[in-house]
Short mmCIF file of C-alpha atoms in Angstrom, two decimals:
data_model
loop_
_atom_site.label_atom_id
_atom_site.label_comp_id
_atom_site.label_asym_id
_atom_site.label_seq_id
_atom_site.Cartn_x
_atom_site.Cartn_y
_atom_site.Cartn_z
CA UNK G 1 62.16 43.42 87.43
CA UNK G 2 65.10 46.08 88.02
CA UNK G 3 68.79 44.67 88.68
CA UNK G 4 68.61 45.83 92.05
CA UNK G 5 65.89 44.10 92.77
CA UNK G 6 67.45 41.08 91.13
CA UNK G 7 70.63 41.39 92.82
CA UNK G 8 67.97 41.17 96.08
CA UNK G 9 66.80 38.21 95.33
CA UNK G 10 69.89 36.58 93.81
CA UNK G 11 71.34 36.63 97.63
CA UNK G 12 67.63 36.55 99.68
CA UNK G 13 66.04 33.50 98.10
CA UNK G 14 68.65 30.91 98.53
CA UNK G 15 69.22 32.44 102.31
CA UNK G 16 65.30 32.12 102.65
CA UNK G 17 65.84 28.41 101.85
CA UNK G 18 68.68 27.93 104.20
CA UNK G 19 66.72 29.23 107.11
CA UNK G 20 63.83 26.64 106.78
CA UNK G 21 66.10 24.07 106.09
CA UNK G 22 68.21 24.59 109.11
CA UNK G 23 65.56 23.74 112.00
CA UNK G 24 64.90 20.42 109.82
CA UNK G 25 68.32 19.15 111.79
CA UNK G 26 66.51 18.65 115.07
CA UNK G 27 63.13 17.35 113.11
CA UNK G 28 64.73 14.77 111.56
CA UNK G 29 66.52 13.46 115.24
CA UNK G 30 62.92 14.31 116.80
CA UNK G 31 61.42 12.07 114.10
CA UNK G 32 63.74 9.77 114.11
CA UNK G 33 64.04 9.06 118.28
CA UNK G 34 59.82 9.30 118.10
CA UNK G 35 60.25 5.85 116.58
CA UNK G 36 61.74 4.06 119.53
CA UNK G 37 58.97 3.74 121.74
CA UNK G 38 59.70 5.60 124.29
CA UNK G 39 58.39 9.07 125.07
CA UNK G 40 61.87 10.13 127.27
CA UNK G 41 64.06 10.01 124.00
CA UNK G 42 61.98 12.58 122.40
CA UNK G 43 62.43 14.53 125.62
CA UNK G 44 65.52 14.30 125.65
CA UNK G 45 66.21 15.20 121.94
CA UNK G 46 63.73 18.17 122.75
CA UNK G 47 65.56 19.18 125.93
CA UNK G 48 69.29 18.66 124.16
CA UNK G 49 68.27 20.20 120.94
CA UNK G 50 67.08 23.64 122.86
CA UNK G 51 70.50 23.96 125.14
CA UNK G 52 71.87 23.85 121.57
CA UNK G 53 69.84 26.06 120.45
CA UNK G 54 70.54 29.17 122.83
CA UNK G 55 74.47 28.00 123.01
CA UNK G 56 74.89 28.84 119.44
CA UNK G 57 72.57 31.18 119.53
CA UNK G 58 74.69 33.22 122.01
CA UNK G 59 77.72 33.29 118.87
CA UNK G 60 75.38 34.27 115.96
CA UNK G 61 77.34 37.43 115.88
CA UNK G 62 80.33 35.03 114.53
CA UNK G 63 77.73 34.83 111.25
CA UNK G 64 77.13 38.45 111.36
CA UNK G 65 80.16 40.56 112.23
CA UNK G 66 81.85 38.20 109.41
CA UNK G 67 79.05 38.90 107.34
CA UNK G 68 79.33 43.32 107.42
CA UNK G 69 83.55 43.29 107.37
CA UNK G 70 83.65 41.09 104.51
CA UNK G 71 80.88 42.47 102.38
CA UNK G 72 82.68 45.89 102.90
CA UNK G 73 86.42 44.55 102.31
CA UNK G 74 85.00 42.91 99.07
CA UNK G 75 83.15 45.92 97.97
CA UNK G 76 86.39 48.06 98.33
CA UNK G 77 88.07 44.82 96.44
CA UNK G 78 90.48 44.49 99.42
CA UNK G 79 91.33 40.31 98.50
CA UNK G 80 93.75 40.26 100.77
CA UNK G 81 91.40 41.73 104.10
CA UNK G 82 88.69 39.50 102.48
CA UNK G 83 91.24 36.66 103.11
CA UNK G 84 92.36 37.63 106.55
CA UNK G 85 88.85 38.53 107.59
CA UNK G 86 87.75 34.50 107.06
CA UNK G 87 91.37 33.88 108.95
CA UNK G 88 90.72 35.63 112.12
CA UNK G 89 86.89 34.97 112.64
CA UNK G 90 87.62 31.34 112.00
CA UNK G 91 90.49 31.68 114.38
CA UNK G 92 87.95 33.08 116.75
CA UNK G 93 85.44 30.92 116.45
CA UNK G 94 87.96 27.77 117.26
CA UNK G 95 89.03 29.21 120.60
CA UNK G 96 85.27 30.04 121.36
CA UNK G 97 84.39 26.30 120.35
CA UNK G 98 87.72 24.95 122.83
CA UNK G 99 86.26 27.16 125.49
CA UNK G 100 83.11 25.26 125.12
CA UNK G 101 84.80 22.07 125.12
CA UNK G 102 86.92 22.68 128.21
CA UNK G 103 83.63 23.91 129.76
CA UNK G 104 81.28 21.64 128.69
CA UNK G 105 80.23 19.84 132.55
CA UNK G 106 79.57 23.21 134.30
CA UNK G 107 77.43 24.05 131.11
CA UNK G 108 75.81 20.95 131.66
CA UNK G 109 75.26 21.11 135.34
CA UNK G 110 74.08 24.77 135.19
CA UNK G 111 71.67 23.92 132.06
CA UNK G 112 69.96 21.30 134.39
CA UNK G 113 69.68 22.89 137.32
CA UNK G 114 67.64 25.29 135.42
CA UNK G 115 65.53 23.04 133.18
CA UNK G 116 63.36 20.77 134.95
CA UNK G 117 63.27 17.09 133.73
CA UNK G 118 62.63 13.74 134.95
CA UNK G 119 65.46 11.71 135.74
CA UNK G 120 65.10 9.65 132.71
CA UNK G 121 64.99 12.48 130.17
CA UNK G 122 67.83 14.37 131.99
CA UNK G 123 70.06 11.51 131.75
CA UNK G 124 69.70 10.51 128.19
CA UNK G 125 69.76 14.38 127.64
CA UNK G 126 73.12 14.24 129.49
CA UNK G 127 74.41 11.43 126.89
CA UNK G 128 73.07 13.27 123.82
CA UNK G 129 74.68 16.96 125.31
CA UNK G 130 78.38 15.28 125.88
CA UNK G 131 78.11 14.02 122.41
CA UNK G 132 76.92 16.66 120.30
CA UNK G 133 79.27 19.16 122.16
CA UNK G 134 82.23 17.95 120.34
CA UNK G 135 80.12 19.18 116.92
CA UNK G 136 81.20 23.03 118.22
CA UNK G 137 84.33 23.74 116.52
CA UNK G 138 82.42 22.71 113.70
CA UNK G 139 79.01 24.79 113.81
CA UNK G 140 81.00 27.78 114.99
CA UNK G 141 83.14 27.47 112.13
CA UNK G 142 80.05 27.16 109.64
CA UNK G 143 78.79 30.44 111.18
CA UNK G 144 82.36 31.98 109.98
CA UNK G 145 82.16 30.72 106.76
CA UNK G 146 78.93 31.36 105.69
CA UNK G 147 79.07 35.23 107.25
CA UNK G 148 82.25 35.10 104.84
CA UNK G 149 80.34 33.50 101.43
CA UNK G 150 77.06 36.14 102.57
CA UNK G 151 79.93 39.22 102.62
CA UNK G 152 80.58 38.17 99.63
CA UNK G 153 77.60 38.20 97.75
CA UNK G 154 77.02 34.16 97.71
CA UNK G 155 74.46 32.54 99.37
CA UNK G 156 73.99 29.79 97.46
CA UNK G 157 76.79 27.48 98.77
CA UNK G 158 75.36 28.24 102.91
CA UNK G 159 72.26 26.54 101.17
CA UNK G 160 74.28 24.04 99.91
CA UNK G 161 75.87 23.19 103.01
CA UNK G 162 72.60 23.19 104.99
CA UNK G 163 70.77 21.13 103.08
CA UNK G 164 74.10 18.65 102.72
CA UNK G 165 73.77 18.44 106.47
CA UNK G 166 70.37 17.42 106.51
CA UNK G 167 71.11 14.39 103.97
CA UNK G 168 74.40 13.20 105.76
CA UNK G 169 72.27 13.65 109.20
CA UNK G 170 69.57 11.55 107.97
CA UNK G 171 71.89 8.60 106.32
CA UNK G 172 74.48 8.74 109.28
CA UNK G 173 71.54 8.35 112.09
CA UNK G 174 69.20 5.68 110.68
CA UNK G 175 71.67 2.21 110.75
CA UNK G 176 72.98 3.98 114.06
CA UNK G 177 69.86 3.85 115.66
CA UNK G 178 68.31 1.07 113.87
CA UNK G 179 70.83 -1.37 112.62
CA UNK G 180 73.32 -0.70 115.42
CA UNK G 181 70.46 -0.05 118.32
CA UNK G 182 71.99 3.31 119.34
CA UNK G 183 69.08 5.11 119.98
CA UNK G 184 69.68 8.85 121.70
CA UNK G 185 73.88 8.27 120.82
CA UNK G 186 72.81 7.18 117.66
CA UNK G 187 70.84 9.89 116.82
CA UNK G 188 73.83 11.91 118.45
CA UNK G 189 76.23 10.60 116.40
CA UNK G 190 74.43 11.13 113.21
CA UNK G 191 73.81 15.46 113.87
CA UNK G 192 77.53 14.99 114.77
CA UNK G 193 79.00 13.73 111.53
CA UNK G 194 76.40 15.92 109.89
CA UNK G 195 78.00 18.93 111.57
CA UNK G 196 81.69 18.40 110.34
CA UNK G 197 80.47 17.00 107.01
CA UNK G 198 78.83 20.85 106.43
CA UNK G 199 82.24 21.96 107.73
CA UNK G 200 84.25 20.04 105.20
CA UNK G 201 82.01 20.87 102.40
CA UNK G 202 82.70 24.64 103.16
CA UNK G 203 86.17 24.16 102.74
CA UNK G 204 86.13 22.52 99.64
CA UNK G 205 83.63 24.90 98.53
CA UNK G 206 86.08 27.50 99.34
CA UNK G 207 89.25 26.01 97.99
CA UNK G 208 87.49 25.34 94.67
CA UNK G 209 85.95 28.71 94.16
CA UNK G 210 87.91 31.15 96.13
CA UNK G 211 91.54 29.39 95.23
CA UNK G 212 93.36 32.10 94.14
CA UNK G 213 92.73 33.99 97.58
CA UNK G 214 95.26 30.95 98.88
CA UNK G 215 98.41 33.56 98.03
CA UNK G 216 96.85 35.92 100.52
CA UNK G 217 97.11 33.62 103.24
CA UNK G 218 99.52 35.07 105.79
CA UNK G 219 100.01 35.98 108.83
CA UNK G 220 101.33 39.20 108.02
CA UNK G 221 98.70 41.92 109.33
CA UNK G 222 96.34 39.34 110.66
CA UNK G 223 96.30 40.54 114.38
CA UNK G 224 96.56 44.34 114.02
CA UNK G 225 95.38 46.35 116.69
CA UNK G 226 93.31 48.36 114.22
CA UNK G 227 92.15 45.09 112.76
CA UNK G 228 91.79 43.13 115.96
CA UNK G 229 89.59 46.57 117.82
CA UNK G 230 87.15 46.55 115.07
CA UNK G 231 86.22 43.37 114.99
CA UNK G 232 85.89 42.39 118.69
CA UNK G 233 83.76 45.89 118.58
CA UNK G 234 81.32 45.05 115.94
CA UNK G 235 81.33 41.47 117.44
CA UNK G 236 80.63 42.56 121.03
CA UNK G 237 77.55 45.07 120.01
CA UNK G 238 76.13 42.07 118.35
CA UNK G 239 77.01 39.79 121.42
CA UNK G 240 75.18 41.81 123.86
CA UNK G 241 72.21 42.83 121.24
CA UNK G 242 71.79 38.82 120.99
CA UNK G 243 71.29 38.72 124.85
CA UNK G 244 68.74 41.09 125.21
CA UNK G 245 66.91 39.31 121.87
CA UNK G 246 67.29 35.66 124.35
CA UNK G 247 65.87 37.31 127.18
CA UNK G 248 62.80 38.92 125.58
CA UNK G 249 62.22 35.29 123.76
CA UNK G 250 63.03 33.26 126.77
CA UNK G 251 60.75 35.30 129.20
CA UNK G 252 58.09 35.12 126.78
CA UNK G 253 58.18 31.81 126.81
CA UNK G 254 58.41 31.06 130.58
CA UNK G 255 55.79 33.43 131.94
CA UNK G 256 53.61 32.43 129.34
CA UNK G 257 53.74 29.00 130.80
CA UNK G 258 52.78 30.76 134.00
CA UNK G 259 49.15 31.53 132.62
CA UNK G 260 48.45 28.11 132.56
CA UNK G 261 49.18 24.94 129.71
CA UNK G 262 46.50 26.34 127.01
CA UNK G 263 47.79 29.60 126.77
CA UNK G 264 51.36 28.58 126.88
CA UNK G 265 50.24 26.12 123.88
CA UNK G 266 48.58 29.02 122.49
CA UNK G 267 51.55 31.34 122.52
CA UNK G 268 54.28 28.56 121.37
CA UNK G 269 51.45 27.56 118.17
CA UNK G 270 51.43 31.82 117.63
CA UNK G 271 55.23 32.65 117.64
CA UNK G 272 55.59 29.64 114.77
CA UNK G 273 53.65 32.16 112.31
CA UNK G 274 56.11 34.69 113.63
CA UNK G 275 58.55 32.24 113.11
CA UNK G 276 57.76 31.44 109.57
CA UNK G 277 57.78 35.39 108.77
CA UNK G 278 60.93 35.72 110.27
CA UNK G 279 62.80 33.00 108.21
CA UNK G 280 61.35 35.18 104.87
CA UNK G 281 62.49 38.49 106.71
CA UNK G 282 65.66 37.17 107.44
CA UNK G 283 66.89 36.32 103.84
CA UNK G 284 66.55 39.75 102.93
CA UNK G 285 67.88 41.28 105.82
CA UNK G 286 71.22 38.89 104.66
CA UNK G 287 70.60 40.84 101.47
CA UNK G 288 70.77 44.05 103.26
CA UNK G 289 73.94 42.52 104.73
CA UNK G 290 75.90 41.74 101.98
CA UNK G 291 74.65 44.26 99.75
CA UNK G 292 75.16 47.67 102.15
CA UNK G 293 78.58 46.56 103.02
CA UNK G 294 79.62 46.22 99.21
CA UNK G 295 78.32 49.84 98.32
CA UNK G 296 79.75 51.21 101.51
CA UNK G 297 82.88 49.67 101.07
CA UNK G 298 82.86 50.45 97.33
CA UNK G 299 81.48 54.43 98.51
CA UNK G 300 78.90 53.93 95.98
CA UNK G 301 76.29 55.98 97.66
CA UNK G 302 73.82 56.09 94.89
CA UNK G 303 73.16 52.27 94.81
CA UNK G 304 73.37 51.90 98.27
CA UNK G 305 70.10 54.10 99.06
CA UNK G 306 68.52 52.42 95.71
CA UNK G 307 68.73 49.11 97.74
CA UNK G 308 67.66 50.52 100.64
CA UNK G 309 64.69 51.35 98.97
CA UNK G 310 63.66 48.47 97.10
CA UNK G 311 64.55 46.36 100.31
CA UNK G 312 62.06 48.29 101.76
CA UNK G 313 59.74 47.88 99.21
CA UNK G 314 59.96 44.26 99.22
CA UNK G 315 59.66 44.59 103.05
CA UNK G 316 56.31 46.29 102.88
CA UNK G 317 54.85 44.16 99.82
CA UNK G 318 55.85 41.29 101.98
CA UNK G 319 54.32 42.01 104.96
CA UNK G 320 51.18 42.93 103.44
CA UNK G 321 50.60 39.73 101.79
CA UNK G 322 51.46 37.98 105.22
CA UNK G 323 49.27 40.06 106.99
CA UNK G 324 46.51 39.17 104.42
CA UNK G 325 47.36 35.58 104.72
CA UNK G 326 47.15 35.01 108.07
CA UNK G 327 44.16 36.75 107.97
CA UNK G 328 43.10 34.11 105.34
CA UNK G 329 44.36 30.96 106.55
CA UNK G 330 45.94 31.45 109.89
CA UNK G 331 43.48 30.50 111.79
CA UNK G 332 43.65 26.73 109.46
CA UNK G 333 47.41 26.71 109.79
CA UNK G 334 46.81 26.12 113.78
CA UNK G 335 44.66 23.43 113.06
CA UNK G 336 47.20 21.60 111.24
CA UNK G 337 49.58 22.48 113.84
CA UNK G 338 47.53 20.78 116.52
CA UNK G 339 43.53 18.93 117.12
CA UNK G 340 42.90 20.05 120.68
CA UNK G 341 40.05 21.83 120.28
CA UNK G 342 40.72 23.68 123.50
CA UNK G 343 43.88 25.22 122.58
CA UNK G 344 42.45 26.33 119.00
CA UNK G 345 39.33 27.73 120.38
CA UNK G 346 41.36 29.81 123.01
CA UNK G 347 43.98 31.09 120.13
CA UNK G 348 41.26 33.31 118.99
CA UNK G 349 41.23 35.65 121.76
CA UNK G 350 44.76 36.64 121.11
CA UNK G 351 44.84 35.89 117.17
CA UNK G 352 44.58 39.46 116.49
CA UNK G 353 48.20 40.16 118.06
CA UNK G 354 49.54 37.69 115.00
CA UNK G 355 48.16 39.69 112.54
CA UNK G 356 49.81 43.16 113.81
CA UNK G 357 53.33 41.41 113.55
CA UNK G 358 54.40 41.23 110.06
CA UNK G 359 53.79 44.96 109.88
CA UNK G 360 55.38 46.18 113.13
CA UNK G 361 58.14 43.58 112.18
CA UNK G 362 59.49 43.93 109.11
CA UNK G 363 61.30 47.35 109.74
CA UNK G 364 63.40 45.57 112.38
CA UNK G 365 64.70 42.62 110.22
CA UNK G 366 65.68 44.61 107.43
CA UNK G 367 67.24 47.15 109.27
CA UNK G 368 69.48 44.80 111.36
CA UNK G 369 70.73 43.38 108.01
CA UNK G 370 72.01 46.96 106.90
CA UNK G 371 73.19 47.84 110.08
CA UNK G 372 75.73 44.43 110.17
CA UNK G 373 76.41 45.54 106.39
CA UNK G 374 77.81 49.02 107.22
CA UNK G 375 79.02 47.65 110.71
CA UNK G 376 76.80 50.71 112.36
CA UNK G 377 76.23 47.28 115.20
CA UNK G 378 76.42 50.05 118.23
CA UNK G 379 72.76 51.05 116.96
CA UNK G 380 71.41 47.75 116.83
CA UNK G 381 72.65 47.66 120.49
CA UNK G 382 71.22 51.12 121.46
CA UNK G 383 67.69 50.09 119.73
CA UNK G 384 67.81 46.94 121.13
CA UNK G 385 68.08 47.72 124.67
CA UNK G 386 65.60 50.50 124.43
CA UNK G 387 62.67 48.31 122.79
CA UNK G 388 63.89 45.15 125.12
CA UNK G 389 63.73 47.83 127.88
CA UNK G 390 60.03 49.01 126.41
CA UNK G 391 58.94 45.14 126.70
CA UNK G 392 59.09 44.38 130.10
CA UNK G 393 58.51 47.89 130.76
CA UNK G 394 54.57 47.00 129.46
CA UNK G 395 54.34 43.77 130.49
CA UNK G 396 55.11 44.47 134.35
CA UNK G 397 52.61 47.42 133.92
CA UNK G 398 49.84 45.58 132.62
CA UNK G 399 50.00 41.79 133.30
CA UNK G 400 47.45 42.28 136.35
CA UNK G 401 44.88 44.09 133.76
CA UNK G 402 45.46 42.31 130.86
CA UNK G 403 47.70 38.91 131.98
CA UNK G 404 48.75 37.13 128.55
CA UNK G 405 47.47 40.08 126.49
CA UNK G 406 50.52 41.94 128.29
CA UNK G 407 53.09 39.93 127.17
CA UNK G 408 51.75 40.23 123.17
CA UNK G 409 51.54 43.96 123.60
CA UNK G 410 54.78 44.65 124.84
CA UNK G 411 56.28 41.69 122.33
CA UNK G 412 54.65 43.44 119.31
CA UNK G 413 55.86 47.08 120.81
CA UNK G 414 58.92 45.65 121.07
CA UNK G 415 59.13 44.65 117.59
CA UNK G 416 58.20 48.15 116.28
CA UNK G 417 61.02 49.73 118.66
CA UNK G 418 63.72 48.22 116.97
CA UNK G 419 63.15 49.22 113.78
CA UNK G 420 61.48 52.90 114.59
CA UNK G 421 64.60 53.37 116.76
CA UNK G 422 67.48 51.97 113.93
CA UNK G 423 65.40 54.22 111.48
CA UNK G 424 66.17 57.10 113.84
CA UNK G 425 69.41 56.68 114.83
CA UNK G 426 70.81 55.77 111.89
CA UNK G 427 69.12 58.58 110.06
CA UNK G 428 70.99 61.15 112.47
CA UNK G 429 74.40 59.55 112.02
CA UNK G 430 74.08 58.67 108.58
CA UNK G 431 75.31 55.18 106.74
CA UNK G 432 79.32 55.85 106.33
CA UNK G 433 80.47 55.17 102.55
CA UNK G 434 83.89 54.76 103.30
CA UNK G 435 85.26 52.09 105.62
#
């Protein structure tokens, strides 16, 4: 295997890891609330753990924009901008988390007037929400941090920490809920401590690996303009990219529902081999991440388009062999997933869309992750707007022909837009090798 592949896989693997081990957060409270007897505590878990979901969602670009600036700071072997880059996107991400705080009850009262719930669910929903809230200035300084280890070049200890959560999460909820009789605050509780215990591990983490960066610390050119412009930029592209990405997923999901409760069960069984694809995708677009901004900011052209193309490579062997397995085994996966007989039987009038995915995918996820390395985020924007654009563009042109079929055409169009168009655009303007 060549270094550069190595070096791919050195930062990929463990990131591939960390994404499957994240979702396990809200298994574990689903699994653990499933226990009680009650069918309204997994609701509200369900209901609680989604608001969650798209809240933090929203703030990804924390991850990301720390991600690009501090792979190319590091690359240039800039210490002390690597140092104030962690300062000032932790700095941001503690008055985003106080905003959240301060504005948690209109959050709450908007979020249920648009989810619909019985009373029951909605109130131990409302417990579980005013709870878990306070875990914000934690998870949105865990997506600082591990943008910060990803930038520079370590993706092991983001593993760590997620799979530290997951233990702490699992021994801090079970004598809450069943030696204490906590149930939903229990549970609660539990993701809670879990949250600020992955916190606190990144900060030792930090202090016992990146110690000599300490001297650094100042506040000495931490708010430049300059500084300060670039970073709200980079941060705002990604913002509004990350709203268009909600809206395609979330309208997906609701007008799906309209066609009735198989196909919605059809579509939400689908999109988790989709999911599963993206979680592989996704560690090597953090490779693309960490890895472009290093050769940019080191203006080591050469390297940078030999990782481009083995990222590619490994993007096209990749989706190949998912293609083939789904192909395979897909069809068996579902029925693992699920034993209504009506939902499997009426997958396989739209099965074909799953297998078009990995290939009209893969361009998109590896592109976004050089894009956030070489902080060209104003063409994720652009090519995100045109394929969300493309998406309902289809669907609201064919839904009365071809009803759900509409919504996997325009999804799987969309997919192949974003990467066609970053391809494109970046191709005219060219990756920068110098910051």
């Amino acid at each position: 295997m060549s270094p550069t592949s190595q070096r791919i896989l050195h930062i990929a693997i463990p990131s591939i890891i960390s994404n499957i081990t994240v979702p396990l957060l809200g298994l574990i409270d689903v699994t653990i609330v499933g226990h009680l007897g009650s069918a309204s505590y997994i609701g509200a878990i369900a209901v609680g753990g989604m608001l969650f979901n798209m809240i933090y969602w929203i703030f990804g670009f924390l991850r990301m924009g720390t991600s690009g600036l501090t792979a190319q700071a590091y690359g240039a072997h800039d210490l002390k901008e690597v140092t104030r880059i962690l300062l000032r996107s932790n700095s941001i991400s503690l008055m985003l988390a106080l905003a959240l705080l301060i504005l948690q009850y209109p959050i709450r009262l908007i979020a249920f007037e648009l989810i619909d719930t019985s009373a029951e669910v909605q109130q131990l929903a409302t417990l579980y929400f005013h709870i878990c809230i306070w875990g914000a200035p934690a998870t949105l300084g865990l997506y600082s941090f591990s943008g910060w280890f990803i930038g520079m070049q370590n993706s092991r200890f983001p593993m760590f920490i997620a799979i530290t959560q997951n233990i702490v999460n699992i021994v801090a909820s079970l004598p809450f809920v069943f030696v204490f009789g906590m149930k939903v605050e229990g549970v609660a509780l539990g993701t809670l401590i879990a949250q600020y215990a992955g916190l606190f591990m990144a900060y030792l983490l930090w202090l016992r690996y990146y110690r000599p960066l300490r001297k650094y610390i100042s506040r000495k050119q931490l708010f430049t303009h300059d500084a300060m412009k670039r970073l709200f930029q980079v941060n705002r592209d990604i913002f509004l990219r990350t709203l268009c990405l909600v809206a395609v997923t979330v309208f997906f999901t609701s007008t799906g529902a309209a066609f009735g409760d198989v196909v919605l069960a059809v579509n939400t069984l689908l999109m988790q081999l989709f999911t599963l694809f993206s979680y592989i995708m996704d560690g090597f677009a953090y490779a693309g991440e960490a890895l472009t901004g290093k050769y940019i900011g080191a203006g080591n052209r050469q390297e940078l388009q030999r990782t481009i193309r083995h990222l590619f490579g490994w993007g096209i062997a990749l989706s190949l062999a998912f293609t083939l397995l789904y192909g395979i085994g897909g069809k068996e996966f579902l029925g693992l997933l699920t034993n209504e007989q009506s939902v499997i039987s009426a997958s396989g009038d739209y099965f074909y869309w799953v297998l078009a995915i990995p290939l009209a995918g893969f361009a998109a996820f590896l592109l976004d992750g050089i894009c956030i390395g070489a902080t060209s985020t104003n063409i994720m924007l652009k090519a995100m707007v045109v394929a969300s654009g493309s998406f309902f563009l289809i669907y609201y042109s064919l839904h009365n022909v071809l009803h759900n079929h509409a919504l996997w055409l325009g999804f799987i169009v969309y997919l192949a837009l974003r990467g066609i168009m970053q391809a494109l655009l970046l191709n005219s303007s060219s990756l920068r090798t110098a910051r």
